């Protein structure tokens, strides 16, 4: 919205930008036009439109303040780990240890700069990934019809709408002709809503019942209309919802009050205490973010406590001496336990993951969701357009006296020339899907099918004329506009060259009256005059149950007479409908009769009930929204990854069940499913919503398919999953999906069919609306989770190694009783800066392991700190510390005389030469171990020398592996090379690092490097043996049997499956 628009009062739903005497839907349209100072015929002048644009602002949803560099910078500085570093720097400068203080300052600046630019780039990327509504609109200005950008539409504009348009703003309709809009994005209504102009409604009526208003972002599915704009931007109905979702709650806790509104003083103190606690928790990160972020924040607090203890131990070991060398060593020892680069590495890893996701058709709106994706246990997905292509195709047509007509595979759903026509005399109930190609006579031309076939022609007349869609050929190919269902039917009749346009022009059919689809009668009818026969015909289509209830006649034999429709035949029709629905088809019925009443006048002069009674049943048509080619494979991958897929759709239960079976969401072996489980697996929203929370929790399994789904059902499904300790992802595209997207652990919006409000409520957006892209997101989330485990393991193992080396090294004391440090403070900080940051960033961008989607989801309870990770940290840390202490001891006592000199922590003397050499050797060993450990962590179980077990390069494969991740390669090489200047450049070695150049000691360094690799490889080998034996005990099973084992009515349910059920029933 524009800057000049100011909210003086809360906006009322349904009101104009500048409130009218009543909401526009409660006023006649001439009154609305008058109060808006608009002209219904000539519209606004261009000058007036510009003036109103300045007054009301642009017609677009407010996207917030955008990227704020200052806030990003503050976040880099104002966090717990950074403040610890700043405190350490202050202590260093306070005791005049300027070199150590300068090094800490360098670490701080590096973290802030890298973190700022990475997060700034990430936020810029996300800020640029918001979508717009319709880019243009047709408005009347100055008496001329012109096309203007949607963002420049203003209140008072006269806008013209036609089929296929997106409504640019909230509009009070002035004229409407068979006008319907799809308001599913706003109200959740799955069927188009018919609009009228003359009626007025109660001011407080809900948005879904304001039938004289066309809402912003809804789409026109039928007819045309003209109206006056009364609300734009954030004042529209969709903008009101967006504002409510975007509004943030108070940051202060409310005061508990008595019924009369008063409160005692201690209640105020309690509220402020809780608010202060919230602020501290938010600052420390322990009550915000995803489970992993909270766990890492708690880890940082724990490590800070450990760091303080380590510093105290250092001081205590030296009798709390005020010597600045002791103090700075204590500070450095404390810092060695704090993973200072953790925040930076985590941010960079997530930012890199975001860029990778864009290439895989996934836009990440919130960085938190990337690592959360690795823990997803359940996906709740829509059907239409996500699991399916969202393109309706007529696949079957049944005429009782002729049999079943079928359409073959087509690559273009609106091209009637693609796909073979075939015919069989069998009804749908007698056709086996597997053998349908044998039953149906393929390759038949439409001319042959139409020859001497009056029943088919009668059927096609209904399908073609009781239909407002237009299918036509252009220079760019076949095009269609209208309702998707009617387009599919119109394409079907066009295969027989029975297009509505041809019939009305060449066959002398002309429309007399039209009765649009009504949600109560669930039928749509038209009256057409046939000038050739001078007769009038009623053509009706609609829900099968309603149509057969209105029919009294049917032709059962070709060339035979019409016979009375019996209850037995009605049952036959229902059976055939169910047979088609079982194939995943949406089924409609067609009927007709000759109309002998009076014609003329408007549509309201006809008795619709009489017109739509005593019909002749013509047949059924089955429409198919085909699953995406990749959907079945994606669902199978989900099952392999231990993820349960739920389909939540607005379709008929039979259709939903069939599609779910085709893509593998429900088991194919229905006979093996217990009855109560089968009933729970596929249900309707009405049945699900009638259950209490306790009833839902008692279900043996949550529904895998929910048909006729409502927005509230989606929310209840998410809540039920949460009570079973599941981590759920939910897809959505409409405004009504926003609550469930917010409640889900990972909200997934559709980029093509989705509304801006749904995207605003989501965590990630699919740019291709494809279910398979959800798998891409989860795979990327798992890759990131793996990589976070790798660099956290590397970081903490290194911290353990440093802490053990430094604390145990306190035992080395000189003649004065003061500890001789095995590593100097600058060496400690150098190791922190050189061996932690860049190598860990390299680990953060590692590619996914080949088996990453063959593992179960990560445990939310354990997070990244599994038992394996914890043990690895201790083993690697202790092993590195043992080797470092051994190198220090061997140089001092093995090859030296054991003389620790005097004040060898402060300056170099000849007497301290051995200490300085021992310290240099220990420094090189620790640095190399930390760098080499990063390479070992590329795969936490496989040998560094055989990461690719199928490779034939038995001796050289490791070279290719280390070169593949060049960021990590050069980070390790840089750390390796920079050791030498610190050892051999005068002043830097003696004064800054407190060590000296080494010579023969390199032999010891290489020996210890070999021992390091040997120890790590031995530990990995032991782990592989253990996990191979564990895997052998569990054995392998058929994927479907494994996935649905807890659903099957069988005694062979694995103990693991039972445990999974018990776990999910918990909570």
mmCIF file of C-alpha atoms in Angstrom, residues 147-464:
data_model
loop_
_atom_site.group_PDB
_atom_site.id
_atom_site.type_symbol
_atom_site.label_atom_id
_atom_site.label_comp_id
_atom_site.label_asym_id
_atom_site.label_seq_id
_atom_site.Cartn_x
_atom_site.Cartn_y
_atom_site.Cartn_z
ATOM 1 C CA UNK A 147 -5.863 -2.157 -19.842
ATOM 2 C CA UNK A 148 -4.095 -0.897 -16.717
ATOM 3 C CA UNK A 149 -1.713 -2.553 -14.238
ATOM 4 C CA UNK A 150 -3.639 -4.147 -11.404
ATOM 5 C CA UNK A 151 -1.568 -2.189 -8.892
ATOM 6 C CA UNK A 152 -2.994 1.059 -10.328
ATOM 7 C CA UNK A 153 -6.667 0.139 -9.893
ATOM 8 C CA UNK A 154 -8.330 2.566 -7.464
ATOM 9 C CA UNK A 155 -11.658 2.783 -5.607
ATOM 10 C CA UNK A 156 -14.295 4.097 -7.999
ATOM 11 C CA UNK A 157 -12.808 2.424 -11.086
ATOM 12 C CA UNK A 158 -15.307 0.651 -13.335
ATOM 13 C CA UNK A 159 -13.826 -2.752 -14.132
ATOM 14 C CA UNK A 160 -14.954 -5.250 -16.756
ATOM 15 C CA UNK A 161 -14.510 -8.949 -16.106
ATOM 16 C CA UNK A 162 -14.792 -11.981 -18.345
ATOM 17 C CA UNK A 163 -14.149 -15.692 -18.108
ATOM 18 C CA UNK A 164 -10.569 -16.442 -17.130
ATOM 19 C CA UNK A 165 -9.846 -13.048 -15.535
ATOM 20 C CA UNK A 166 -8.471 -12.636 -12.044
ATOM 21 C CA UNK A 167 -10.509 -10.103 -10.102
ATOM 22 C CA UNK A 168 -8.130 -7.195 -9.398
ATOM 23 C CA UNK A 169 -9.896 -5.729 -6.330
ATOM 24 C CA UNK A 170 -13.101 -6.051 -4.318
ATOM 25 C CA UNK A 171 -15.868 -5.037 -6.723
ATOM 26 C CA UNK A 172 -19.590 -4.313 -6.236
ATOM 27 C CA UNK A 173 -21.199 -5.776 -9.329
ATOM 28 C CA UNK A 174 -23.319 -3.522 -11.529
ATOM 29 C CA UNK A 175 -23.996 -5.907 -14.429
ATOM 30 C CA UNK A 176 -23.590 -9.686 -14.604
ATOM 31 C CA UNK A 177 -24.404 -12.283 -17.260
ATOM 32 C CA UNK A 178 -24.161 -15.927 -16.142
ATOM 33 C CA UNK A 179 -21.310 -14.722 -13.971
ATOM 34 C CA UNK A 180 -19.502 -17.119 -11.614
ATOM 35 C CA UNK A 181 -16.225 -16.832 -9.742
ATOM 36 C CA UNK A 182 -13.990 -19.372 -8.084
ATOM 37 C CA UNK A 183 -13.593 -18.197 -4.494
ATOM 38 C CA UNK A 184 -11.829 -21.296 -3.229
ATOM 39 C CA UNK A 185 -8.747 -19.201 -2.403
ATOM 40 C CA UNK A 186 -10.869 -17.046 -0.104
ATOM 41 C CA UNK A 187 -13.759 -19.106 1.257
ATOM 42 C CA UNK A 188 -12.708 -22.686 0.583
ATOM 43 C CA UNK A 189 -15.821 -23.261 -1.545
ATOM 44 C CA UNK A 190 -14.762 -25.872 -4.101
ATOM 45 C CA UNK A 191 -17.479 -24.982 -6.625
ATOM 46 C CA UNK A 192 -17.768 -21.681 -8.519
ATOM 47 C CA UNK A 193 -20.165 -19.158 -6.956
ATOM 48 C CA UNK A 194 -22.914 -17.590 -9.045
ATOM 49 C CA UNK A 195 -23.194 -13.818 -8.680
ATOM 50 C CA UNK A 196 -26.100 -11.396 -8.930
ATOM 51 C CA UNK A 197 -26.332 -7.638 -9.015
ATOM 52 C CA UNK A 198 -29.726 -6.496 -7.727
ATOM 53 C CA UNK A 199 -29.862 -8.278 -4.381
ATOM 54 C CA UNK A 200 -28.629 -6.665 -1.189
ATOM 55 C CA UNK A 201 -27.569 -8.481 1.975
ATOM 56 C CA UNK A 202 -27.305 -7.967 5.702
ATOM 57 C CA UNK A 203 -24.240 -5.849 6.589
ATOM 58 C CA UNK A 204 -22.912 -8.592 8.879
ATOM 59 C CA UNK A 205 -23.276 -11.480 6.448
ATOM 60 C CA UNK A 206 -20.179 -13.612 5.813
ATOM 61 C CA UNK A 207 -17.919 -13.107 2.804
ATOM 62 C CA UNK A 208 -19.039 -16.352 1.168
ATOM 63 C CA UNK A 209 -22.652 -15.152 1.026
ATOM 64 C CA UNK A 210 -22.010 -11.710 -0.471
ATOM 65 C CA UNK A 211 -23.264 -12.729 -3.891
ATOM 66 C CA UNK A 212 -23.193 -9.192 -5.295
ATOM 67 C CA UNK A 213 -19.455 -8.779 -4.718
ATOM 68 C CA UNK A 214 -16.500 -10.138 -6.721
ATOM 69 C CA UNK A 215 -13.514 -10.548 -4.424
ATOM 70 C CA UNK A 216 -9.920 -9.666 -5.168
ATOM 71 C CA UNK A 217 -7.764 -12.618 -6.300
ATOM 72 C CA UNK A 218 -10.775 -14.802 -7.144
ATOM 73 C CA UNK A 219 -11.007 -16.010 -10.747
ATOM 74 C CA UNK A 220 -13.877 -15.760 -13.212
ATOM 75 C CA UNK A 221 -14.952 -19.215 -14.333
ATOM 76 C CA UNK A 222 -18.052 -18.276 -16.321
ATOM 77 C CA UNK A 223 -19.805 -15.337 -17.909
ATOM 78 C CA UNK A 224 -19.010 -11.671 -17.809
ATOM 79 C CA UNK A 225 -19.612 -8.768 -15.453
ATOM 80 C CA UNK A 226 -19.048 -5.109 -14.840
ATOM 81 C CA UNK A 227 -18.653 -3.460 -11.473
ATOM 82 C CA UNK A 228 -17.292 -0.625 -9.392
ATOM 83 C CA UNK A 229 -14.182 -1.042 -7.242
ATOM 84 C CA UNK A 230 -14.749 -0.215 -3.590
ATOM 85 C CA UNK A 231 -11.708 -1.739 -1.848
ATOM 86 C CA UNK A 232 -8.095 -2.131 -2.909
ATOM 87 C CA UNK A 233 -4.850 -3.468 -1.464
ATOM 88 C CA UNK A 234 -4.922 -4.342 2.235
ATOM 89 C CA UNK A 235 -8.547 -3.131 2.495
ATOM 90 C CA UNK A 236 -9.819 -5.991 0.352
ATOM 91 C CA UNK A 237 -11.168 -9.154 1.945
ATOM 92 C CA UNK A 238 -7.995 -11.041 1.085
ATOM 93 C CA UNK A 239 -5.938 -8.115 2.417
ATOM 94 C CA UNK A 240 -7.853 -8.156 5.705
ATOM 95 C CA UNK A 241 -6.983 -11.816 6.215
ATOM 96 C CA UNK A 242 -3.378 -11.168 5.237
ATOM 97 C CA UNK A 243 -3.158 -8.337 7.767
ATOM 98 C CA UNK A 244 -4.599 -10.533 10.519
ATOM 99 C CA UNK A 245 -2.079 -13.263 9.765
ATOM 100 C CA UNK A 246 0.809 -10.851 9.580
ATOM 101 C CA UNK A 247 -0.097 -9.026 12.789
ATOM 102 C CA UNK A 248 2.237 -9.864 15.595
ATOM 103 C CA UNK A 249 1.039 -10.440 19.107
ATOM 104 C CA UNK A 250 1.991 -8.348 22.074
ATOM 105 C CA UNK A 251 5.493 -8.854 23.392
ATOM 106 C CA UNK A 252 4.370 -8.334 26.967
ATOM 107 C CA UNK A 253 2.529 -10.891 29.047
ATOM 108 C CA UNK A 254 -1.020 -9.898 29.994
ATOM 109 C CA UNK A 255 -1.827 -9.117 33.604
ATOM 110 C CA UNK A 256 -4.184 -11.590 35.254
ATOM 111 C CA UNK A 257 -7.219 -9.618 36.365
ATOM 112 C CA UNK A 258 -10.308 -10.203 38.445
ATOM 113 C CA UNK A 259 -13.747 -10.325 36.797
ATOM 114 C CA UNK A 260 -14.188 -6.618 37.577
ATOM 115 C CA UNK A 261 -10.957 -5.779 35.719
ATOM 116 C CA UNK A 262 -8.815 -4.979 38.735
ATOM 117 C CA UNK A 263 -5.524 -6.683 39.554
ATOM 118 C CA UNK A 264 -3.329 -6.910 42.624
ATOM 119 C CA UNK A 265 0.242 -5.516 42.548
ATOM 120 C CA UNK A 266 1.841 -8.973 42.551
ATOM 121 C CA UNK A 267 0.006 -9.774 39.303
ATOM 122 C CA UNK A 268 1.783 -6.860 37.606
ATOM 123 C CA UNK A 269 5.114 -8.084 38.994
ATOM 124 C CA UNK A 270 4.304 -11.586 37.747
ATOM 125 C CA UNK A 271 3.463 -10.317 34.236
ATOM 126 C CA UNK A 272 6.626 -8.255 33.978
ATOM 127 C CA UNK A 273 8.706 -11.117 35.383
ATOM 128 C CA UNK A 274 7.343 -13.472 32.740
ATOM 129 C CA UNK A 275 7.927 -10.821 30.073
ATOM 130 C CA UNK A 276 11.520 -10.401 31.204
ATOM 131 C CA UNK A 277 11.917 -14.177 31.139
ATOM 132 C CA UNK A 278 10.567 -14.245 27.597
ATOM 133 C CA UNK A 279 13.032 -11.556 26.559
ATOM 134 C CA UNK A 280 15.996 -13.387 28.075
ATOM 135 C CA UNK A 281 14.861 -16.670 26.572
ATOM 136 C CA UNK A 282 14.433 -15.009 23.182
ATOM 137 C CA UNK A 283 17.854 -13.405 23.434
ATOM 138 C CA UNK A 284 19.483 -16.706 24.365
ATOM 139 C CA UNK A 285 17.427 -18.499 21.708
ATOM 140 C CA UNK A 286 16.038 -21.156 24.066
ATOM 141 C CA UNK A 287 12.345 -20.397 23.469
ATOM 142 C CA UNK A 288 12.328 -19.498 19.760
ATOM 143 C CA UNK A 289 13.116 -21.265 16.529
ATOM 144 C CA UNK A 290 13.019 -24.903 15.560
ATOM 145 C CA UNK A 291 13.910 -27.790 17.887
ATOM 146 C CA UNK A 292 17.471 -27.866 16.540
ATOM 147 C CA UNK A 293 17.965 -24.140 17.069
ATOM 148 C CA UNK A 294 16.664 -24.354 20.613
ATOM 149 C CA UNK A 295 18.898 -27.338 21.331
ATOM 150 C CA UNK A 296 21.963 -25.555 19.955
ATOM 151 C CA UNK A 297 21.105 -22.472 21.997
ATOM 152 C CA UNK A 298 20.890 -24.580 25.145
ATOM 153 C CA UNK A 299 24.164 -26.212 24.161
ATOM 154 C CA UNK A 300 25.793 -22.783 23.879
ATOM 155 C CA UNK A 301 24.595 -21.902 27.387
ATOM 156 C CA UNK A 302 25.887 -25.212 28.711
ATOM 157 C CA UNK A 303 29.248 -24.709 27.028
ATOM 158 C CA UNK A 304 29.420 -21.191 28.415
ATOM 159 C CA UNK A 305 29.026 -22.694 31.892
ATOM 160 C CA UNK A 306 31.712 -25.273 31.103
ATOM 161 C CA UNK A 307 33.958 -22.476 29.815
ATOM 162 C CA UNK A 308 33.580 -20.587 33.081
ATOM 163 C CA UNK A 309 34.457 -23.747 35.019
ATOM 164 C CA UNK A 310 37.520 -24.320 32.807
ATOM 165 C CA UNK A 311 38.688 -20.756 33.366
ATOM 166 C CA UNK A 312 38.266 -21.146 37.117
ATOM 167 C CA UNK A 313 40.235 -24.410 37.027
ATOM 168 C CA UNK A 314 43.083 -22.629 35.223
ATOM 169 C CA UNK A 315 43.148 -19.876 37.801
ATOM 170 C CA UNK A 316 42.874 -22.310 40.708
ATOM 171 C CA UNK A 317 45.756 -24.434 39.347
ATOM 172 C CA UNK A 318 47.897 -21.314 39.608
ATOM 173 C CA UNK A 319 46.629 -20.206 43.017
ATOM 174 C CA UNK A 320 44.435 -17.504 41.412
ATOM 175 C CA UNK A 321 47.529 -15.588 40.415
ATOM 176 C CA UNK A 322 47.013 -12.065 39.072
ATOM 177 C CA UNK A 323 49.695 -12.676 36.446
ATOM 178 C CA UNK A 324 48.274 -11.531 33.126
ATOM 179 C CA UNK A 325 49.615 -14.600 31.315
ATOM 180 C CA UNK A 326 47.627 -16.829 33.662
ATOM 181 C CA UNK A 327 44.500 -14.681 33.276
ATOM 182 C CA UNK A 328 44.639 -14.586 29.481
ATOM 183 C CA UNK A 329 45.339 -18.333 29.393
ATOM 184 C CA UNK A 330 42.231 -18.893 31.540
ATOM 185 C CA UNK A 331 40.210 -16.727 29.139
ATOM 186 C CA UNK A 332 41.573 -18.577 26.109
ATOM 187 C CA UNK A 333 40.856 -21.940 27.742
ATOM 188 C CA UNK A 334 37.272 -20.832 28.330
ATOM 189 C CA UNK A 335 36.958 -19.669 24.702
ATOM 190 C CA UNK A 336 38.222 -23.040 23.505
ATOM 191 C CA UNK A 337 34.948 -24.539 24.782
ATOM 192 C CA UNK A 338 32.714 -21.987 23.021
ATOM 193 C CA UNK A 339 31.845 -22.765 19.359
ATOM 194 C CA UNK A 340 32.152 -19.148 18.305
ATOM 195 C CA UNK A 341 31.639 -19.815 14.599
ATOM 196 C CA UNK A 342 28.568 -22.022 15.092
ATOM 197 C CA UNK A 343 26.065 -19.264 14.275
ATOM 198 C CA UNK A 344 27.968 -18.144 11.195
ATOM 199 C CA UNK A 345 28.415 -21.669 9.854
ATOM 200 C CA UNK A 346 24.771 -22.510 10.512
ATOM 201 C CA UNK A 347 23.616 -19.371 8.689
ATOM 202 C CA UNK A 348 25.910 -19.956 5.721
ATOM 203 C CA UNK A 349 24.863 -23.607 5.484
ATOM 204 C CA UNK A 350 21.209 -22.600 5.414
ATOM 205 C CA UNK A 351 21.813 -19.812 2.898
ATOM 206 C CA UNK A 352 23.644 -22.224 0.608
ATOM 207 C CA UNK A 353 20.786 -24.667 1.011
ATOM 208 C CA UNK A 354 18.318 -21.935 0.044
ATOM 209 C CA UNK A 355 20.130 -21.306 -3.232
ATOM 210 C CA UNK A 356 20.211 -25.022 -4.007
ATOM 211 C CA UNK A 357 16.497 -25.280 -3.313
ATOM 212 C CA UNK A 358 15.602 -22.618 -5.875
ATOM 213 C CA UNK A 359 17.213 -24.787 -8.536
ATOM 214 C CA UNK A 360 14.990 -27.657 -7.377
ATOM 215 C CA UNK A 361 11.712 -25.667 -7.671
ATOM 216 C CA UNK A 362 11.497 -24.819 -3.973
ATOM 217 C CA UNK A 363 11.630 -21.320 -2.539
ATOM 218 C CA UNK A 364 12.560 -21.136 1.135
ATOM 219 C CA UNK A 365 10.797 -18.289 2.907
ATOM 220 C CA UNK A 366 12.088 -19.117 6.370
ATOM 221 C CA UNK A 367 15.579 -20.499 6.888
ATOM 222 C CA UNK A 368 14.393 -22.434 9.937
ATOM 223 C CA UNK A 369 12.332 -24.741 7.751
ATOM 224 C CA UNK A 370 15.387 -26.137 5.972
ATOM 225 C CA UNK A 371 16.641 -28.103 8.953
ATOM 226 C CA UNK A 372 13.077 -28.813 10.095
ATOM 227 C CA UNK A 373 12.380 -30.602 6.812
ATOM 228 C CA UNK A 374 14.792 -33.354 7.776
ATOM 229 C CA UNK A 375 12.487 -34.303 10.658
ATOM 230 C CA UNK A 376 9.206 -34.479 8.689
ATOM 231 C CA UNK A 377 7.348 -37.710 9.473
ATOM 232 C CA UNK A 378 4.034 -36.940 7.749
ATOM 233 C CA UNK A 379 3.057 -34.974 4.634
ATOM 234 C CA UNK A 380 -0.524 -33.749 4.271
ATOM 235 C CA UNK A 381 -0.960 -32.976 0.587
ATOM 236 C CA UNK A 382 -3.736 -31.648 -1.584
ATOM 237 C CA UNK A 383 -4.629 -33.760 -4.614
ATOM 238 C CA UNK A 384 -5.556 -31.440 -7.443
ATOM 239 C CA UNK A 385 -2.542 -29.897 -9.104
ATOM 240 C CA UNK A 386 -0.083 -31.305 -6.567
ATOM 241 C CA UNK A 387 -0.390 -35.068 -6.796
ATOM 242 C CA UNK A 388 -2.327 -34.661 -10.035
ATOM 243 C CA UNK A 389 -1.748 -32.479 -13.069
ATOM 244 C CA UNK A 390 -4.717 -30.206 -12.370
ATOM 245 C CA UNK A 391 -5.922 -30.727 -15.954
ATOM 246 C CA UNK A 392 -9.361 -32.334 -16.268
ATOM 247 C CA UNK A 393 -9.810 -34.839 -19.108
ATOM 248 C CA UNK A 394 -12.987 -36.719 -20.099
ATOM 249 C CA UNK A 395 -11.977 -40.402 -20.170
ATOM 250 C CA UNK A 396 -15.216 -42.409 -20.193
ATOM 251 C CA UNK A 397 -18.742 -41.918 -21.493
ATOM 252 C CA UNK A 398 -21.472 -44.480 -20.846
ATOM 253 C CA UNK A 399 -24.693 -44.581 -22.858
ATOM 254 C CA UNK A 400 -26.996 -47.352 -21.567
ATOM 255 C CA UNK A 401 -28.059 -48.652 -24.962
ATOM 256 C CA UNK A 402 -24.651 -48.297 -26.639
ATOM 257 C CA UNK A 403 -22.000 -49.137 -24.075
ATOM 258 C CA UNK A 404 -18.825 -47.289 -23.047
ATOM 259 C CA UNK A 405 -16.768 -44.832 -25.087
ATOM 260 C CA UNK A 406 -13.202 -44.150 -24.024
ATOM 261 C CA UNK A 407 -10.444 -41.673 -24.850
ATOM 262 C CA UNK A 408 -6.812 -42.753 -25.065
ATOM 263 C CA UNK A 409 -3.766 -41.008 -23.641
ATOM 264 C CA UNK A 410 -3.260 -37.386 -24.648
ATOM 265 C CA UNK A 411 -0.401 -35.005 -23.916
ATOM 266 C CA UNK A 412 -2.573 -31.901 -24.284
ATOM 267 C CA UNK A 413 -5.871 -31.951 -22.364
ATOM 268 C CA UNK A 414 -7.461 -29.233 -24.536
ATOM 269 C CA UNK A 415 -6.475 -30.692 -27.914
ATOM 270 C CA UNK A 416 -9.358 -32.883 -29.187
ATOM 271 C CA UNK A 417 -7.217 -34.284 -31.986
ATOM 272 C CA UNK A 418 -4.962 -36.137 -29.533
ATOM 273 C CA UNK A 419 -5.971 -39.468 -28.046
ATOM 274 C CA UNK A 420 -7.726 -42.345 -29.816
ATOM 275 C CA UNK A 421 -11.449 -42.919 -29.461
ATOM 276 C CA UNK A 422 -12.542 -46.451 -28.632
ATOM 277 C CA UNK A 423 -15.811 -48.219 -27.886
ATOM 278 C CA UNK A 424 -17.090 -51.327 -26.154
ATOM 279 C CA UNK A 425 -20.647 -52.486 -25.666
ATOM 280 C CA UNK A 426 -19.872 -53.335 -22.041
ATOM 281 C CA UNK A 427 -20.941 -51.026 -19.227
ATOM 282 C CA UNK A 428 -18.245 -49.711 -16.818
ATOM 283 C CA UNK A 429 -19.158 -52.346 -14.232
ATOM 284 C CA UNK A 430 -18.177 -55.104 -16.662
ATOM 285 C CA UNK A 431 -14.875 -53.587 -17.741
ATOM 286 C CA UNK A 432 -11.735 -54.667 -15.944
ATOM 287 C CA UNK A 433 -9.255 -51.783 -15.850
ATOM 288 C CA UNK A 434 -6.377 -54.114 -16.605
ATOM 289 C CA UNK A 435 -8.056 -55.442 -19.731
ATOM 290 C CA UNK A 436 -9.825 -52.315 -20.919
ATOM 291 C CA UNK A 437 -7.620 -52.000 -23.977
ATOM 292 C CA UNK A 438 -8.681 -55.471 -25.055
ATOM 293 C CA UNK A 439 -12.370 -54.805 -24.436
ATOM 294 C CA UNK A 440 -12.410 -51.477 -26.259
ATOM 295 C CA UNK A 441 -12.089 -51.291 -30.021
ATOM 296 C CA UNK A 442 -9.329 -48.788 -30.547
ATOM 297 C CA UNK A 443 -8.516 -46.696 -33.575
ATOM 298 C CA UNK A 444 -12.169 -45.944 -34.376
ATOM 299 C CA UNK A 445 -12.906 -42.644 -36.115
ATOM 300 C CA UNK A 446 -15.599 -40.356 -34.842
ATOM 301 C CA UNK A 447 -17.378 -40.588 -38.199
ATOM 302 C CA UNK A 448 -17.728 -44.355 -37.778
ATOM 303 C CA UNK A 449 -18.960 -43.984 -34.217
ATOM 304 C CA UNK A 450 -21.555 -41.388 -35.203
ATOM 305 C CA UNK A 451 -22.868 -43.320 -38.194
ATOM 306 C CA UNK A 452 -26.449 -44.458 -37.572
ATOM 307 C CA UNK A 453 -26.052 -43.668 -33.881
ATOM 308 C CA UNK A 454 -28.882 -41.435 -32.691
ATOM 309 C CA UNK A 455 -28.312 -42.185 -28.977
ATOM 310 C CA UNK A 456 -24.716 -40.943 -29.227
ATOM 311 C CA UNK A 457 -25.835 -37.793 -31.028
ATOM 312 C CA UNK A 458 -28.479 -37.109 -28.386
ATOM 313 C CA UNK A 459 -25.824 -37.622 -25.697
ATOM 314 C CA UNK A 460 -23.378 -35.260 -27.441
ATOM 315 C CA UNK A 461 -26.060 -32.585 -27.805
ATOM 316 C CA UNK A 462 -26.461 -32.478 -24.029
ATOM 317 C CA UNK A 463 -22.712 -32.540 -23.365
ATOM 318 C CA UNK A 464 -22.024 -29.795 -25.900
#
